[in-house]
mmCIF file of C-alpha atoms and ligand atoms in Angstrom:
data_model
loop_
_atom_site.group_PDB
_atom_site.id
_atom_site.type_symbol
_atom_site.label_atom_id
_atom_site.label_comp_id
_atom_site.label_asym_id
_atom_site.label_seq_id
_atom_site.Cartn_x
_atom_site.Cartn_y
_atom_site.Cartn_z
ATOM 1 C CA MET B 256 -34.713 -100.682 126.355
ATOM 2 C CA LYS B 257 -35.728 -102.663 123.670
ATOM 3 C CA ILE B 258 -35.490 -101.841 120.019
ATOM 4 C CA ILE B 259 -37.491 -104.335 117.772
ATOM 5 C CA SER B 260 -38.223 -103.862 113.822
ATOM 6 C CA SER B 261 -40.296 -107.086 113.472
ATOM 7 C CA PRO B 262 -44.112 -106.182 113.683
ATOM 8 C CA LEU B 263 -44.747 -109.646 115.119
ATOM 9 C CA GLU B 264 -41.575 -109.649 117.114
ATOM 10 C CA LEU B 265 -43.389 -106.424 119.113
ATOM 11 C CA LYS B 266 -47.038 -107.426 119.441
ATOM 12 C CA GLU B 267 -45.713 -110.574 120.944
ATOM 13 C CA HIS B 268 -44.073 -108.779 123.348
ATOM 14 C CA LEU B 269 -46.938 -106.641 124.270
ATOM 15 C CA LYS B 270 -49.085 -108.944 123.895
ATOM 16 C CA ASN B 271 -48.937 -109.715 127.556
ATOM 17 C CA ILE B 272 -48.404 -106.624 128.918
ATOM 18 C CA LYS B 273 -50.913 -105.177 131.293
ATOM 19 C CA LEU B 274 -50.010 -101.844 131.345
ATOM 20 C CA SER B 275 -51.239 -98.711 129.526
ATOM 21 C CA VAL B 276 -49.442 -98.000 126.402
ATOM 22 C CA GLY B 277 -48.229 -93.812 125.012
ATOM 23 C CA PHE B 278 -47.439 -94.456 120.870
ATOM 24 C CA VAL B 279 -45.488 -92.099 119.229
ATOM 25 C CA PRO B 280 -45.221 -92.520 115.943
ATOM 26 C CA THR B 281 -42.358 -90.704 114.215
ATOM 27 C CA MET B 282 -40.090 -90.935 110.673
ATOM 28 C CA GLY B 283 -37.115 -90.165 112.820
ATOM 29 C CA ALA B 284 -34.245 -87.342 113.033
ATOM 30 C CA LEU B 285 -35.881 -86.765 116.267
ATOM 31 C CA HIS B 286 -36.267 -83.085 117.800
ATOM 32 C CA GLU B 287 -37.860 -81.119 120.426
ATOM 33 C CA GLY B 288 -40.670 -81.895 118.998
ATOM 34 C CA HIS B 289 -40.445 -85.084 118.719
ATOM 35 C CA ILE B 290 -39.296 -84.937 122.424
ATOM 36 C CA SER B 291 -42.425 -83.107 124.058
ATOM 37 C CA LEU B 292 -44.293 -85.664 122.759
ATOM 38 C CA ILE B 293 -43.028 -88.448 124.570
ATOM 39 C CA LYS B 294 -42.935 -86.540 127.602
ATOM 40 C CA LYS B 295 -46.208 -86.126 127.445
ATOM 41 C CA ALA B 296 -46.986 -90.135 126.613
ATOM 42 C CA LYS B 297 -44.301 -90.912 129.407
ATOM 43 C CA GLU B 298 -46.686 -88.300 131.989
ATOM 44 C CA GLN B 299 -49.749 -89.804 130.790
ATOM 45 C CA ASN B 300 -49.457 -93.971 130.835
ATOM 46 C CA GLU B 301 -46.911 -96.022 132.576
ATOM 47 C CA MET B 302 -45.048 -97.106 129.280
ATOM 48 C CA VAL B 303 -43.917 -95.552 125.803
ATOM 49 C CA VAL B 304 -43.421 -97.071 122.140
ATOM 50 C CA VAL B 305 -41.932 -95.066 119.788
ATOM 51 C CA SER B 306 -41.849 -95.796 116.081
ATOM 52 C CA ILE B 307 -38.929 -95.086 113.327
ATOM 53 C CA PHE B 308 -40.413 -95.774 109.985
ATOM 54 C CA LEU B 309 -39.758 -93.669 106.455
ATOM 55 C CA ASN B 310 -43.300 -94.248 105.559
ATOM 56 C CA PRO B 311 -42.138 -94.250 101.296
ATOM 57 C CA THR B 312 -45.771 -94.114 100.749
ATOM 58 C CA GLN B 313 -46.646 -91.209 102.532
ATOM 59 C CA PHE B 314 -44.196 -89.234 99.392
ATOM 60 C CA LEU B 315 -45.130 -88.403 96.185
ATOM 61 C CA LYS B 316 -43.314 -89.380 93.204
ATOM 62 C CA GLY B 317 -40.215 -86.886 93.044
ATOM 63 C CA GLU B 318 -40.373 -86.058 96.637
ATOM 64 C CA ASP B 319 -37.782 -85.791 99.725
ATOM 65 C CA LEU B 320 -37.563 -89.447 100.362
ATOM 66 C CA GLU B 321 -34.231 -90.100 99.311
ATOM 67 C CA LYS B 322 -32.732 -86.925 100.517
ATOM 68 C CA TYR B 323 -35.153 -87.152 104.067
ATOM 69 C CA PRO B 324 -32.906 -87.005 107.366
ATOM 70 C CA LYS B 325 -31.573 -89.908 109.192
ATOM 71 C CA LYS B 326 -30.277 -90.119 112.213
ATOM 72 C CA ASP B 327 -30.530 -93.417 114.169
ATOM 73 C CA GLU B 328 -27.889 -93.628 116.023
ATOM 74 C CA ALA B 329 -28.887 -90.584 117.736
ATOM 75 C CA ASP B 330 -32.418 -90.803 117.371
ATOM 76 C CA LYS B 331 -32.002 -94.252 119.443
ATOM 77 C CA LYS B 332 -29.657 -92.211 122.082
ATOM 78 C CA ILE B 333 -32.615 -89.261 122.355
ATOM 79 C CA CYS B 334 -35.383 -92.188 123.100
ATOM 80 C CA SER B 335 -33.423 -93.999 125.555
ATOM 81 C CA LEU B 336 -32.130 -90.661 127.190
ATOM 82 C CA SER B 337 -36.154 -89.478 127.268
ATOM 83 C CA GLY B 338 -37.221 -93.044 128.954
ATOM 84 C CA VAL B 339 -38.743 -95.025 126.089
ATOM 85 C CA ASP B 340 -39.246 -98.567 126.484
ATOM 86 C CA VAL B 341 -39.851 -100.040 122.553
ATOM 87 C CA ILE B 342 -38.715 -98.152 119.516
ATOM 88 C CA PHE B 343 -40.447 -100.129 117.015
ATOM 89 C CA PHE B 344 -37.506 -99.809 114.145
ATOM 90 C CA PRO B 345 -39.044 -101.482 110.849
ATOM 91 C CA GLN B 346 -37.593 -102.039 107.675
ATOM 92 C CA THR B 347 -40.097 -100.437 104.691
ATOM 93 C CA SER B 348 -39.961 -104.880 103.867
ATOM 94 C CA ASP B 349 -41.252 -105.574 106.772
ATOM 95 C CA MET B 350 -44.489 -102.986 106.814
ATOM 96 C CA TYR B 351 -45.367 -103.502 103.133
ATOM 97 C CA GLY B 352 -45.737 -106.464 100.837
ATOM 98 C CA VAL B 353 -46.905 -106.550 97.208
ATOM 99 C CA ASP B 354 -50.367 -105.711 95.975
ATOM 100 C CA GLU B 355 -51.352 -104.064 99.088
ATOM 101 C CA VAL B 356 -54.537 -102.981 100.947
ATOM 102 C CA SER B 357 -54.818 -99.983 101.899
ATOM 103 C CA ILE B 358 -56.673 -96.837 103.718
ATOM 104 C CA LEU B 359 -58.097 -94.257 101.413
ATOM 105 C CA ALA B 360 -58.048 -90.218 102.931
ATOM 106 C CA PRO B 361 -61.788 -88.783 102.668
ATOM 107 C CA LYS B 362 -62.157 -87.423 99.211
ATOM 108 C CA VAL B 363 -63.297 -84.234 100.554
ATOM 109 C CA ARG B 364 -60.954 -83.388 103.277
ATOM 110 C CA GLY B 365 -57.454 -85.695 102.219
ATOM 111 C CA TYR B 366 -57.692 -83.701 98.890
ATOM 112 C CA VAL B 367 -57.771 -79.815 100.368
ATOM 113 C CA LEU B 368 -54.219 -77.991 102.196
ATOM 114 C CA GLU B 369 -51.409 -80.202 101.719
ATOM 115 C CA GLY B 370 -53.619 -83.293 100.090
ATOM 116 C CA GLN B 371 -54.298 -80.712 97.221
ATOM 117 C CA SER B 372 -50.688 -79.872 96.731
ATOM 118 C CA ARG B 373 -49.489 -83.379 97.817
ATOM 119 C CA PRO B 374 -52.209 -85.832 96.089
ATOM 120 C CA GLY B 375 -52.562 -88.894 97.461
ATOM 121 C CA HIS B 376 -50.080 -88.045 100.402
ATOM 122 C CA PHE B 377 -52.960 -88.808 103.304
ATOM 123 C CA ASN B 378 -53.590 -92.113 102.117
ATOM 124 C CA GLY B 379 -50.048 -92.816 102.357
ATOM 125 C CA VAL B 380 -50.354 -91.448 106.040
ATOM 126 C CA LEU B 381 -53.214 -93.359 107.223
ATOM 127 C CA THR B 382 -52.109 -96.532 105.528
ATOM 128 C CA VAL B 383 -49.208 -96.441 108.117
ATOM 129 C CA VAL B 384 -50.723 -95.180 111.157
ATOM 130 C CA MET B 385 -53.734 -97.992 111.183
ATOM 131 C CA LYS B 386 -50.580 -100.760 110.509
ATOM 132 C CA LEU B 387 -48.605 -99.364 113.199
ATOM 133 C CA LEU B 388 -51.509 -99.031 115.527
ATOM 134 C CA ASN B 389 -52.509 -102.633 114.892
ATOM 135 C CA ILE B 390 -48.998 -103.495 115.691
ATOM 136 C CA VAL B 391 -48.520 -101.588 118.978
ATOM 137 C CA ASN B 392 -52.434 -101.671 120.222
ATOM 138 C CA PRO B 393 -51.644 -98.688 122.277
ATOM 139 C CA THR B 394 -53.723 -97.081 125.060
ATOM 140 C CA ARG B 395 -53.241 -93.536 123.510
ATOM 141 C CA ALA B 396 -51.347 -92.287 120.391
ATOM 142 C CA TYR B 397 -49.532 -88.372 120.225
ATOM 143 C CA PHE B 398 -49.474 -86.542 117.045
ATOM 144 C CA GLY B 399 -48.050 -82.996 116.891
ATOM 145 C CA LYS B 400 -50.598 -79.820 116.230
ATOM 146 C CA LYS B 401 -48.040 -78.828 113.910
ATOM 147 C CA ASP B 402 -49.782 -81.612 111.313
ATOM 148 C CA ALA B 403 -52.859 -80.126 112.172
ATOM 149 C CA GLN B 404 -54.229 -81.482 108.735
ATOM 150 C CA GLN B 405 -52.721 -85.186 109.516
ATOM 151 C CA LEU B 406 -53.770 -84.825 113.137
ATOM 152 C CA ASN B 407 -57.721 -84.202 111.333
ATOM 153 C CA LEU B 408 -57.681 -87.012 109.655
ATOM 154 C CA ILE B 409 -56.039 -89.622 112.206
ATOM 155 C CA SER B 410 -58.879 -88.221 114.561
ATOM 156 C CA LEU B 411 -61.177 -88.643 111.778
ATOM 157 C CA MET B 412 -60.126 -92.201 111.137
ATOM 158 C CA VAL B 413 -60.371 -93.871 114.828
ATOM 159 C CA LYS B 414 -63.396 -92.416 114.637
ATOM 160 C CA GLN B 415 -65.046 -93.639 111.914
ATOM 161 C CA LEU B 416 -63.422 -96.940 111.468
ATOM 162 C CA PHE B 417 -64.119 -97.066 115.299
ATOM 163 C CA MET B 418 -60.861 -97.284 116.705
ATOM 164 C CA ASN B 419 -59.999 -98.684 119.872
ATOM 165 C CA VAL B 420 -56.997 -95.804 120.789
ATOM 166 C CA GLU B 421 -57.094 -91.693 122.047
ATOM 167 C CA ILE B 422 -55.660 -89.725 119.937
ATOM 168 C CA VAL B 423 -54.009 -87.100 121.808
ATOM 169 C CA PRO B 424 -52.709 -83.382 120.331
ATOM 170 C CA VAL B 425 -49.498 -82.130 121.178
ATOM 171 C CA ASP B 426 -48.916 -78.537 121.673
ATOM 172 C CA THR B 427 -46.332 -77.317 118.587
ATOM 173 C CA VAL B 428 -42.449 -76.420 119.244
ATOM 174 C CA ARG B 429 -40.918 -73.602 118.089
ATOM 175 C CA GLU B 430 -36.900 -71.969 118.366
ATOM 176 C CA LYS B 431 -36.344 -69.271 120.068
ATOM 177 C CA ASP B 432 -37.481 -66.580 116.968
ATOM 178 C CA GLY B 433 -40.253 -68.535 116.259
ATOM 179 C CA LEU B 434 -39.641 -71.444 113.243
ATOM 180 C CA ALA B 435 -41.617 -74.314 113.854
ATOM 181 C CA LEU B 436 -39.117 -77.623 114.810
ATOM 182 C CA SER B 437 -39.343 -79.790 111.750
ATOM 183 C CA SER B 438 -36.973 -82.465 110.610
ATOM 184 C CA ARG B 439 -36.753 -80.707 107.385
ATOM 185 C CA ASN B 440 -35.542 -77.329 108.768
ATOM 186 C CA ILE B 441 -32.039 -78.667 108.155
ATOM 187 C CA TYR B 442 -32.576 -78.612 104.028
ATOM 188 C CA LEU B 443 -32.983 -74.549 104.811
ATOM 189 C CA ASN B 444 -29.555 -72.318 103.529
ATOM 190 C CA LYS B 445 -28.867 -69.071 106.133
ATOM 191 C CA ASP B 446 -30.787 -66.963 104.005
ATOM 192 C CA GLU B 447 -33.932 -69.402 103.495
ATOM 193 C CA ARG B 448 -33.478 -69.764 107.513
ATOM 194 C CA VAL B 449 -33.922 -65.820 107.753
ATOM 195 C CA GLU B 450 -37.100 -66.182 105.341
ATOM 196 C CA ALA B 451 -38.914 -69.083 106.463
ATOM 197 C CA LEU B 452 -39.346 -66.682 110.018
ATOM 198 C CA LYS B 453 -41.931 -65.566 108.104
ATOM 199 C CA VAL B 454 -44.152 -68.169 108.452
ATOM 200 C CA ALA B 455 -44.492 -68.000 112.635
ATOM 201 C CA SER B 456 -44.755 -64.481 111.780
ATOM 202 C CA SER B 457 -47.719 -64.387 109.407
ATOM 203 C CA LEU B 458 -49.021 -66.335 112.420
ATOM 204 C CA ARG B 459 -48.050 -63.491 114.805
ATOM 205 C CA ALA B 460 -49.599 -61.032 112.845
ATOM 206 C CA ALA B 461 -53.015 -62.980 112.536
ATOM 207 C CA SER B 462 -53.738 -63.647 115.909
ATOM 208 C CA ALA B 463 -52.115 -59.764 116.697
ATOM 209 C CA MET B 464 -55.437 -59.217 114.811
ATOM 210 C CA VAL B 465 -57.614 -61.189 116.415
ATOM 211 C CA SER B 466 -56.616 -59.959 119.581
ATOM 212 C CA LYS B 467 -57.290 -56.420 118.414
ATOM 213 C CA GLY B 468 -60.567 -57.935 117.538
ATOM 214 C CA VAL B 469 -60.616 -58.242 113.760
ATOM 215 C CA LEU B 470 -62.020 -61.320 113.093
ATOM 216 C CA ASN B 471 -62.709 -61.157 109.449
ATOM 217 C CA SER B 472 -61.027 -63.861 107.899
ATOM 218 C CA HIS B 473 -60.880 -62.794 104.576
ATOM 219 C CA GLU B 474 -59.077 -59.475 106.214
ATOM 220 C CA ILE B 475 -56.459 -61.716 108.329
ATOM 221 C CA MET B 476 -55.401 -63.715 105.177
ATOM 222 C CA ASP B 477 -54.639 -60.764 102.897
ATOM 223 C CA SER B 478 -52.364 -59.233 105.656
ATOM 224 C CA MET B 479 -51.116 -62.911 106.328
ATOM 225 C CA ARG B 480 -50.388 -62.839 102.855
ATOM 226 C CA GLU B 481 -48.473 -59.975 102.548
ATOM 227 C CA VAL B 482 -46.221 -61.044 105.411
ATOM 228 C CA LEU B 483 -45.504 -64.122 103.559
ATOM 229 C CA ALA B 484 -44.584 -62.294 100.492
ATOM 230 C CA PRO B 485 -42.627 -62.634 98.148
ATOM 231 C CA LEU B 486 -42.941 -66.467 99.548
ATOM 232 C CA GLU B 487 -44.530 -69.384 97.204
ATOM 233 C CA ILE B 488 -47.946 -70.072 99.139
ATOM 234 C CA PHE B 489 -49.817 -73.404 98.904
ATOM 235 C CA TYR B 490 -52.531 -71.803 100.639
ATOM 236 C CA VAL B 491 -52.998 -69.278 103.275
ATOM 237 C CA GLU B 492 -56.607 -71.015 105.071
ATOM 238 C CA ILE B 493 -59.248 -70.089 108.385
ATOM 239 C CA LEU B 494 -61.068 -73.212 109.595
ATOM 240 C CA ASP B 495 -62.851 -74.238 112.566
ATOM 241 C CA ARG B 496 -61.389 -77.192 114.605
ATOM 242 C CA GLU B 497 -63.702 -79.669 112.044
ATOM 243 C CA PHE B 498 -61.476 -78.193 108.991
ATOM 244 C CA ASN B 499 -65.043 -76.387 107.808
ATOM 245 C CA PRO B 500 -63.984 -72.445 106.197
ATOM 246 C CA LEU B 501 -64.935 -69.940 108.244
ATOM 247 C CA LEU B 502 -65.582 -66.304 107.490
ATOM 248 C CA HIS B 503 -64.875 -65.026 110.876
ATOM 249 C CA VAL B 504 -62.556 -66.532 113.653
ATOM 250 C CA GLU B 505 -64.788 -67.802 116.304
ATOM 251 C CA ILE B 506 -62.272 -67.720 119.435
ATOM 252 C CA GLY B 507 -61.662 -71.587 121.112
ATOM 253 C CA ASN B 508 -62.794 -73.102 117.032
ATOM 254 C CA THR B 509 -60.514 -72.027 115.364
ATOM 255 C CA VAL B 510 -57.581 -72.837 113.362
ATOM 256 C CA ILE B 511 -55.372 -70.826 111.287
ATOM 257 C CA LEU B 512 -52.811 -72.916 108.470
ATOM 258 C CA VAL B 513 -50.435 -71.991 106.509
ATOM 259 C CA GLU B 514 -47.675 -73.874 103.529
ATOM 260 C CA VAL B 515 -45.177 -72.244 102.000
ATOM 261 C CA ASN B 516 -42.333 -73.170 99.902
ATOM 262 C CA VAL B 517 -38.943 -71.224 100.960
ATOM 263 C CA GLY B 518 -36.385 -72.212 98.295
ATOM 264 C CA THR B 519 -37.594 -76.244 97.444
ATOM 265 C CA THR B 520 -37.711 -77.019 100.683
ATOM 266 C CA ARG B 521 -42.085 -76.648 101.965
ATOM 267 C CA LEU B 522 -43.136 -75.591 105.898
ATOM 268 C CA LEU B 523 -46.019 -75.534 106.819
ATOM 269 C CA ASP B 524 -46.965 -74.423 110.064
ATOM 270 C CA ASN B 525 -50.188 -72.798 112.288
ATOM 271 C CA ILE B 526 -52.066 -71.792 115.638
ATOM 272 C CA TRP B 527 -55.354 -72.406 117.634
ATOM 273 C CA LEU B 528 -57.322 -69.804 118.503
HETATM 274 P P1 LIG G 195 -42.823 -87.022 111.741
HETATM 275 O O1 LIG G 195 -41.353 -87.562 112.197
HETATM 276 O O2 LIG G 195 -42.156 -85.509 110.984
HETATM 277 O O3 LIG G 195 -43.181 -87.319 110.858
HETATM 278 O O4 LIG G 195 -43.141 -86.113 113.014
HETATM 279 C C1 LIG G 195 -43.785 -87.308 114.031
HETATM 280 C C2 LIG G 195 -44.883 -86.359 114.916
HETATM 281 O O5 LIG G 195 -44.101 -85.677 115.446
HETATM 282 C C3 LIG G 195 -46.185 -85.852 114.223
HETATM 283 O O6 LIG G 195 -46.981 -85.852 114.771
HETATM 284 C C4 LIG G 195 -45.378 -84.700 114.432
HETATM 285 O O7 LIG G 195 -46.690 -83.810 113.959
HETATM 286 C C5 LIG G 195 -45.605 -84.383 115.645
HETATM 287 N N1 LIG G 195 -44.132 -82.919 115.306
HETATM 288 C C6 LIG G 195 -43.474 -83.107 114.414
HETATM 289 N N2 LIG G 195 -42.963 -81.777 114.266
HETATM 290 C C7 LIG G 195 -43.426 -81.476 115.610
HETATM 291 C C8 LIG G 195 -43.136 -79.420 116.269
HETATM 292 N N3 LIG G 195 -42.120 -79.265 116.134
HETATM 293 N N4 LIG G 195 -43.847 -79.569 117.600
HETATM 294 C C9 LIG G 195 -44.945 -80.778 117.955
HETATM 295 N N5 LIG G 195 -44.889 -81.492 117.346
HETATM 296 C C10 LIG G 195 -44.253 -81.964 116.270
#
């Protein structure tokens, strides 16, 4: 396994490789969720590149950039055991200079849901993903469905800017009790960890209602809010797969999303029905 920190060196390394390349961008502190992306990339490609880069431009002032977990050595071990061929491990100065060109998230879809509570967040996400895709030039790039809005906006960017990469969505990996794996889960104390289960419970409640034939979005969202109380709710939404609001759940074309604060930890989750 090679570890490369310079974008130009990585470009040079990959230039003459004629293999299909699967790419998994991460911010490190790797867990089973990231590993499932890597596994899928291994299944579908001859070579796998993982990037580990805590991207400062997607954090707003006052967010958790400074305290975001760092596990560089453990991450390298996980990548090596998972059969990763190259880790791209740049410094911020390798990725950003001054007076930079950047990508702007769409004015509507980039500023709803998480984009509403974190205005500008998706500009940083799209800019870094564009840079990473240009450096690695992969055949396929892998993103978790857990960050459904991020996945939606990256897919939009690739389509609208006519980019040559296939975006592959990967199912959310959960703890046995339902909590979606996230690098931020380590911020939760014991009581908060219990409270956090309400997120997955609210989605299970929604799914159970749909199974019983309740398709009215408002009815479902009201029940979800009851399950989530008294957590601070940023949003509960029922959207189609293009992220347009749905008055009624359409099986095969629906995402139900929730984002809450548990203590001071922002947790997001969703299900695709
Ligand atoms: P992050 O390191 O948080 O930027 O995540 C890197 C990638 O892993 C993103 O595409 C995430 O959507 C994905 N990811 C994070 N958590 C999970 C999870 N529990 N299951 C599947 N994918 C995940």
